[in-house]
Coordinates of C-alpha atoms in Angstrom, one line a residue:
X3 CA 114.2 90.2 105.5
X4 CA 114.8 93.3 107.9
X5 CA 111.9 95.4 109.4
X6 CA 113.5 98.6 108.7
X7 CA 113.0 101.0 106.7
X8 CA 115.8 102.4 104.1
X9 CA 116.2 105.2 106.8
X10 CA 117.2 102.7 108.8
X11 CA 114.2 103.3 111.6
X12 CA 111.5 100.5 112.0
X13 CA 109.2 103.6 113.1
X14 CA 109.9 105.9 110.8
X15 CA 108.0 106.4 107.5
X16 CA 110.1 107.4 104.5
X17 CA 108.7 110.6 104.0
X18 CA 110.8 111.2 100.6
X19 CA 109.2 107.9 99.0
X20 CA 105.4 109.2 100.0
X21 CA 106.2 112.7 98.6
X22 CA 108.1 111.1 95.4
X23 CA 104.4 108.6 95.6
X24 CA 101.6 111.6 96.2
X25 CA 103.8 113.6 93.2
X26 CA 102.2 111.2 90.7
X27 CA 98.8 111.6 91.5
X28 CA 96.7 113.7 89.7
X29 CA 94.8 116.7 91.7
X30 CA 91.7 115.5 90.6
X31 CA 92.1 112.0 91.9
X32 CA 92.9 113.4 95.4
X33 CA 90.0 115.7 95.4
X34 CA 87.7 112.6 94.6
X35 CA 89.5 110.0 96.8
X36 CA 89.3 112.4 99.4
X37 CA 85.6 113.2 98.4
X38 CA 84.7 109.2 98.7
X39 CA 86.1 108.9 102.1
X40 CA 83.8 111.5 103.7
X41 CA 80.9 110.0 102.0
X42 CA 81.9 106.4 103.5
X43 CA 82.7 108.1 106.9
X44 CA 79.3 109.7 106.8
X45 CA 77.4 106.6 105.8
X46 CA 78.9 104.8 109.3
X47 CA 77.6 107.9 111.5
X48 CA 74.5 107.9 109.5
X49 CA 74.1 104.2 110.5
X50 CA 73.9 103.3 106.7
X51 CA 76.6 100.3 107.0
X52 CA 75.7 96.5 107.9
X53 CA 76.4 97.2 111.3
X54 CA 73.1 99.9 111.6
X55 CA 73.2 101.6 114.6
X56 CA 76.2 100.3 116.1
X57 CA 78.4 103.2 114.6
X58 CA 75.2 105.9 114.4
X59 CA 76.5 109.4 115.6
X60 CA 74.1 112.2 114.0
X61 CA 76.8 115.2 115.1
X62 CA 79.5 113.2 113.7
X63 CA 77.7 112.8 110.4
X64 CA 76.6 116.3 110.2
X65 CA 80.2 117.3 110.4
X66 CA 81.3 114.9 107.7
X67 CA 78.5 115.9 105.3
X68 CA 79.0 119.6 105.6
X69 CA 82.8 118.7 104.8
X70 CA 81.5 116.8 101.7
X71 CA 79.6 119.9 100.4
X72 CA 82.0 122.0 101.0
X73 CA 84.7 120.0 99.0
X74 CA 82.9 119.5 96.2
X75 CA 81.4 123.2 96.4
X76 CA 85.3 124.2 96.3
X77 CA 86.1 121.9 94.1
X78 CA 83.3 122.3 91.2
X79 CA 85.6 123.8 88.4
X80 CA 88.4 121.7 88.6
X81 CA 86.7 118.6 88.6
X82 CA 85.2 117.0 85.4
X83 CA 81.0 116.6 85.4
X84 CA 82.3 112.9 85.0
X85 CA 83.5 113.1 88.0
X86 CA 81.3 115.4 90.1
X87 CA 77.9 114.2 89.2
X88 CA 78.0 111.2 90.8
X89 CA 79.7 112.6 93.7
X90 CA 76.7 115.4 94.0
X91 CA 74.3 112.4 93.7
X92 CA 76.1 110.8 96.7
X93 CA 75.3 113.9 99.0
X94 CA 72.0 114.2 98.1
X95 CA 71.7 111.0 98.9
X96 CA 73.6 111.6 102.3
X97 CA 72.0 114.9 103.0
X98 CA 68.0 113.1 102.6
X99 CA 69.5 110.2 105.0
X100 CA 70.2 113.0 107.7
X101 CA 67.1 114.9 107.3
X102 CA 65.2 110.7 107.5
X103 CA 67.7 109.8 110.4
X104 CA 66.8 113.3 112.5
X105 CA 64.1 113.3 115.1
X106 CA 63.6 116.6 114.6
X107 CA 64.7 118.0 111.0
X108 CA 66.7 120.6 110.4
X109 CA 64.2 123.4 108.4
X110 CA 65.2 123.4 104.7
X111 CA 68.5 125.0 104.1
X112 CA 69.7 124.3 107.4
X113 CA 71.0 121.0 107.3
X114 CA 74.3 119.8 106.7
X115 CA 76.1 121.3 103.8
X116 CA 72.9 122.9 102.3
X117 CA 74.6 126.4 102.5
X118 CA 76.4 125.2 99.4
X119 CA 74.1 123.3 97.9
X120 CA 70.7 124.9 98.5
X121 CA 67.8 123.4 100.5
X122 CA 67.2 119.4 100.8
X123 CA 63.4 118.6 100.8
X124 CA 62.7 114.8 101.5

């Protein structure tokens, strides 16, 4: 078995097999694959994981739930309500974490990503 790849380089990615790969996938599954990695990236900052505090970075999650917002803000019509629901469920979720995890609390409509969704009251 070699450890190269059919370009011949054991470092270098075949870029026309990714691009032939990603050309399959649907827009929609991007947008939500994409959509569920900021919300499990934001649940480690938030300290919502086993590990607790170990990974807990407030800045870090505020960054990754404005992110969130702003996809699915973007994203609203070209995304089913099958799919989005749940997605704006997860923020919500994410956004009242934040506000609980803040010593001092943003004021409502001020914390991440509530320009596009509105204010968070918890």
């Amino acid at each position: 078995m070699s450890d190269t790849s059919p370009s011949g380089s054991p470092e270098q990615p075949d870029f026309d097999e990714m691009t032939r790969d990603i050309a399959e996938v649907p827009a929609v599954e991007v947008i939500v694959t994409v959509a569920v990695n900021l919300m499990s990236a934001a649940a480690v900052k938030l300290g919502l994981t086993e590990e607790g505090d170990k990974y807990k970075d407030l800045d870090e999650a505020r960054k990754l739930v404005h992110a969130l917002a702003g996809l699915l803000d973007a994203s609203a019509t070209e995304i089913s309500s099958f799919h989005a629901a749940p997605l704006r469920d997860g923020l919500k979720s994410l956004q009242l974490a934040f506000r609980e995890a803040s010593l001092v609390p943003d004021e409502p409509g001020q914390g991440p990503g509530e320009k596009y969704t509105g204010p968070i009251y918890g």
